[in-house]
Structures are given as C-alpha cells and as structure tokens.
Coordinates of C-alpha atoms in Angstrom, one line a residue:
M1 CA 48.5 111.3 101.6
S2 CA 51.2 109.3 99.9
S3 CA 54.4 110.8 98.6
P4 CA 54.4 111.6 94.9
Y5 CA 57.8 110.1 94.7
A6 CA 56.9 106.8 96.3
Y7 CA 56.5 104.8 93.1
E8 CA 59.0 106.5 90.9
D9 CA 61.4 104.2 89.1
G10 CA 65.1 104.7 89.9
P11 CA 68.0 103.5 92.0
D12 CA 67.0 102.0 95.4
L13 CA 69.6 103.9 97.4
A14 CA 67.8 102.9 100.7
A15 CA 68.3 99.3 100.0
L16 CA 72.0 99.7 99.5
A17 CA 72.2 101.8 102.6
A18 CA 70.4 99.1 104.5
L19 CA 73.1 96.5 103.6
L20 CA 75.7 98.6 105.3
A21 CA 73.6 99.8 108.2
D22 CA 74.6 96.8 110.3
R23 CA 78.0 97.0 112.0
T24 CA 78.8 93.3 111.2
R25 CA 78.1 93.6 107.5
A26 CA 80.1 96.9 107.4
A27 CA 83.0 95.2 109.2
F28 CA 82.9 92.4 106.6
C29 CA 83.1 94.9 103.7
L30 CA 85.9 96.9 105.2
A31 CA 87.9 93.7 105.9
L32 CA 87.4 92.5 102.3
L33 CA 89.1 95.8 101.1
D34 CA 92.3 93.8 101.3
G35 CA 91.3 92.2 97.9
R36 CA 91.4 88.6 99.2
A37 CA 88.7 86.0 99.3
W38 CA 87.7 85.1 102.9
T39 CA 85.7 82.2 104.3
A40 CA 82.6 82.8 106.5
A41 CA 84.6 81.4 109.5
E42 CA 87.4 83.9 109.0
L43 CA 85.0 86.8 108.7
A44 CA 83.1 85.6 111.8
R45 CA 86.3 85.6 113.8
H46 CA 87.3 89.0 112.5
A47 CA 83.9 90.6 113.5
G48 CA 83.6 88.6 116.7
V49 CA 80.3 87.0 115.8
A50 CA 79.0 83.4 115.6
P51 CA 79.5 81.5 112.3
S52 CA 75.7 81.2 111.9
T53 CA 75.3 84.9 112.3
A54 CA 78.1 85.6 109.8
T55 CA 76.5 83.2 107.2
G56 CA 73.1 85.1 107.5
H57 CA 74.9 88.5 106.9
L58 CA 76.9 87.1 104.0
H59 CA 73.7 85.8 102.3
R60 CA 72.3 89.4 102.4
L61 CA 75.5 90.9 101.0
V62 CA 75.7 88.5 98.2
A63 CA 72.1 88.9 97.3
G64 CA 72.5 92.7 97.4
G65 CA 75.4 92.5 94.9
L66 CA 78.1 93.8 97.1
L67 CA 79.9 90.4 97.4
T68 CA 80.4 87.5 95.2
E69 CA 81.0 83.9 96.3
E70 CA 83.0 81.0 95.0
R71 CA 83.5 77.4 95.9
R72 CA 86.9 75.8 96.3
G73 CA 86.4 72.1 97.2
R74 CA 84.3 72.0 100.3
H75 CA 85.0 75.6 101.2
R76 CA 82.9 78.7 100.2
Y77 CA 84.7 82.0 99.8
V78 CA 83.4 85.5 99.5
R79 CA 85.1 88.6 98.1
L80 CA 84.0 92.2 97.1
A81 CA 82.0 92.2 93.8
G82 CA 84.8 94.2 92.1
A83 CA 86.9 97.3 92.1
D84 CA 84.0 99.7 91.8
T85 CA 82.4 98.2 94.9
A86 CA 85.8 98.5 96.8
E87 CA 86.1 102.1 95.8
M88 CA 82.6 102.9 96.9
I89 CA 83.2 101.3 100.3
E90 CA 86.5 103.2 100.8
S91 CA 84.7 106.5 99.8
L92 CA 81.8 105.9 102.1
A93 CA 84.3 105.2 104.9
S94 CA 86.0 108.5 104.3
H95 CA 82.6 110.3 104.9
A96 CA 81.6 108.2 107.9
P97 CA 82.1 109.6 111.4
Y98 CA 85.3 108.3 113.1
R99 CA 84.5 105.8 115.9
P100 CA 87.6 105.6 118.0
T101 CA 88.4 102.3 119.8
P102 CA 90.9 101.9 122.7
V103 CA 94.5 101.1 121.8
R104 CA 95.1 97.9 123.8
S105 CA 98.8 97.4 123.1
L106 CA 101.9 98.8 121.5
T107 CA 101.4 96.3 118.6
D108 CA 97.9 97.6 118.0
A109 CA 99.2 101.2 117.9
H110 CA 101.9 100.3 115.4
R111 CA 99.4 98.5 113.3
R112 CA 97.1 101.5 113.1
R113 CA 99.9 103.8 112.2
A114 CA 101.1 101.4 109.5
L115 CA 97.6 101.2 108.0
A116 CA 97.3 105.0 107.9
R117 CA 100.8 105.2 106.2
A118 CA 100.3 102.7 103.4
R119 CA 97.7 100.0 102.8
T120 CA 95.9 98.3 100.0
C121 CA 92.4 99.5 98.8
Y122 CA 91.4 96.4 97.0
D123 CA 94.0 96.5 94.1
H124 CA 95.5 99.9 94.5
L125 CA 97.6 101.8 97.0
A126 CA 95.9 103.9 99.7
G127 CA 96.9 105.8 102.9
A128 CA 99.5 108.6 103.2
L129 CA 101.7 107.0 100.5
G130 CA 98.9 106.6 98.0
V131 CA 98.0 110.3 98.4
A132 CA 101.6 111.3 98.2
V133 CA 102.0 109.4 94.9
T134 CA 98.9 111.0 93.5
D135 CA 100.2 114.5 94.5
A136 CA 103.6 113.9 93.1
M137 CA 102.2 112.7 89.7
T138 CA 100.1 115.9 89.6
Q139 CA 103.0 118.2 90.4
R140 CA 105.1 116.6 87.7
G141 CA 102.4 117.0 85.1
Y142 CA 101.5 113.3 84.7
L143 CA 97.9 113.9 85.8
D144 CA 95.6 116.6 84.7
W145 CA 92.6 117.6 86.8
H146 CA 90.8 120.1 84.5
H147 CA 88.4 117.5 83.2
G148 CA 88.5 115.1 85.7
P149 CA 91.6 113.2 86.6
A150 CA 93.3 112.2 83.3
L151 CA 96.6 110.9 82.2
T152 CA 98.6 113.4 80.3
A153 CA 101.0 112.7 77.3
E154 CA 103.9 113.3 79.7
G155 CA 102.3 110.8 82.1
L156 CA 101.9 108.2 79.4
R157 CA 105.6 108.6 78.4
W158 CA 106.6 108.3 82.1
L159 CA 104.6 105.1 82.5
R160 CA 106.4 103.6 79.5
E161 CA 109.8 104.6 80.6
T162 CA 109.1 103.3 84.1
G163 CA 107.9 100.0 82.7
V164 CA 104.4 100.1 84.0
A165 CA 102.1 97.8 82.1
D166 CA 99.0 100.0 81.6
D167 CA 97.1 97.7 79.3
R168 CA 93.5 97.2 80.2
P169 CA 91.8 93.9 79.4
A170 CA 89.8 93.9 76.2
G171 CA 86.1 94.8 76.9
S172 CA 86.9 96.1 80.4
R173 CA 84.4 98.8 81.6
R174 CA 86.6 99.9 84.5
P175 CA 87.5 103.6 84.3
H176 CA 91.1 104.1 83.3
V177 CA 91.8 107.0 85.7
R178 CA 89.7 107.7 88.7
T179 CA 90.3 108.7 92.3
C180 CA 89.2 107.2 95.6
L181 CA 88.6 109.4 98.7
D182 CA 91.0 108.1 101.3
W183 CA 89.3 107.4 104.6
T184 CA 92.4 108.2 106.7
E185 CA 93.8 111.1 104.7
R186 CA 90.4 112.5 103.6
R187 CA 92.0 113.3 100.3
D188 CA 92.0 111.6 96.9
H189 CA 94.4 108.7 96.0
L190 CA 94.7 107.3 92.5
A191 CA 92.4 104.3 91.7
G192 CA 90.9 102.9 88.6
A193 CA 92.9 100.7 86.1
L194 CA 95.9 103.1 86.3
G195 CA 96.0 102.9 90.1
A196 CA 95.9 99.1 89.9
A197 CA 98.7 99.0 87.3
L198 CA 101.0 101.2 89.4
F199 CA 100.4 99.1 92.5
R200 CA 101.0 95.8 90.5
H201 CA 104.2 97.2 89.1
G202 CA 105.4 98.2 92.6
L203 CA 104.8 94.6 93.8
D204 CA 106.4 93.0 90.7
A205 CA 109.4 95.4 90.9
G206 CA 110.0 94.5 94.6
W207 CA 109.3 98.1 95.7
L208 CA 106.3 97.2 97.8
T209 CA 105.3 94.2 99.8
V210 CA 102.0 93.4 101.5
R211 CA 102.0 92.0 105.0
T212 CA 100.5 88.5 105.0
G213 CA 96.9 88.5 106.2
S214 CA 96.8 92.3 106.3
R215 CA 96.2 95.4 104.2
I216 CA 99.5 96.9 105.4
V217 CA 101.9 97.8 102.7
R218 CA 105.6 98.1 103.3
V219 CA 108.1 100.0 101.1
T220 CA 111.4 98.2 100.6
E221 CA 114.8 99.9 100.4
A222 CA 114.7 99.6 96.6
G223 CA 111.1 101.0 96.6
A224 CA 112.1 104.0 98.8
E225 CA 114.9 104.8 96.4
A226 CA 112.7 104.3 93.3
L227 CA 110.0 106.5 94.7
H228 CA 112.4 109.2 95.5
T229 CA 114.1 109.0 92.1
L230 CA 110.9 108.7 90.0
L231 CA 108.5 111.0 91.9
D232 CA 110.9 113.0 94.2
L233 CA 108.9 111.9 97.3
P234 CA 110.4 113.3 100.5
D235 CA 112.8 111.2 102.4
T236 CA 110.8 111.7 105.6
L237 CA 107.8 109.9 104.0
D238 CA 109.9 107.0 102.7
T239 CA 111.5 106.6 106.2
A240 CA 108.1 106.7 108.0
V241 CA 106.5 104.1 105.7
T242 CA 109.5 101.7 105.7
S243 CA 109.8 101.8 109.4
A244 CA 106.2 100.9 110.1

C-alpha cells in the first residue's frame, strides 16, 4: 500500500539532502563558504578529484540551485547562490558529526586553530571571534533576543557612532538580523545584513584582514584595540586571534 503522503505537494527536502549526500559536493560547498568564485579546476584540486568528476558534480549543484555560475572570458566560475545558502551550509555543518582527519604538519595544526578562532562565513564573521562579538553586543544591550534576534535602539545608535554603514539595498529580501549556528563553536554568531555590514566595516577600517586564498581572518593591532574599546572583548581573545 502506498504512503498517503507520497504525492502531497511541498518542499522536496530529500532532493536537497541528496545534493549534499556526496562528500565531493559537500566539500565544494564548504570551500565556497569563503565567498569567492572558484573555477572547476580549483575545486577539483581542493577535493582531490579529476576535473571531469568535478564538472559533473558542479552541474548538479547548479541545477539544484545551491550554486550559480558565471563566465569571465574563457573561464567558468561558480559560487554559492547567496547568503541564505551559505548560512544554511554553515548551519548544517554545525549539526553534522565531526569527522577528524590526521594533522600532518605543524602548519596544518596552526591553520585549523586559526579557522576555529576567526574565519569568514560567506560575507560575515564566524568562529570564536564571531561568537564573542555576538555575545558582547547582547551583553551591552545592542541585540535583543526576546523576539528573535533584533537590533535595539541602543544598538542602532552604537552602529551610527561606530560608523557602520547598515544600509540594505533597496528591494533586498535578506533578513536584517539573523544568526547562523557556528560549526566549530556550536553557538550562534551574527549573520544577515547586519553581520555582513559589521564584517565589511571591520575590513574597511583595517581592523580585520582575510588571508589570501583562505577563510582565515586575522585581527590587526588596530582591530584588537577597537574591539576591546567598543565591545570590551577580553585581551586573551584578542591575543589568541592576532597570533594565529
């Protein structure tokens, strides 16, 4: 006897899950959390698969709506479909079982620690630093959690005084304030348009830098001082992040 639910209309969650059920496709999506556009060859090298194999997987991810593609001359690039997709991937990663891989060198160990301390999650800050910023904004009354996360009047005033450009593009459907479950900390960090604006301000002000070809974020000396002054972040966190 067939299931009474077999032909009901609704989201095809199984189809989405199938896209990420393959380790190569999952590795592609995790790599693209850096917010950059990658070529198929770059993703193939990253995942350790043949270029032809990578191309087949990318076709499926584009067709499934998780990735978008663009042409630049003779080259084809892919990127995550948007911020919502990136936040979904990061959230799923936080719920996934941890699969340890051997640490093969001191450089590899440093890289892993640096990623856990501070990294990009598409266009906002993640890792221990991202969670610490979210906690500090909450403790200072800039974020309210009674109805969801929301920016308070004090938070709006703080943004203006700090010089953060929190202007969303006209017609944008992206949530202003939302959180993303951090896959290393297993706690929320700030995402949405506000999270992106804060991260962009950190980069523009010279407080943060992103390591070339990586998701690793570094805090500059000016950034450590600003974070301590503006959000009273502990010196131990500043030191740990800047020394990565």
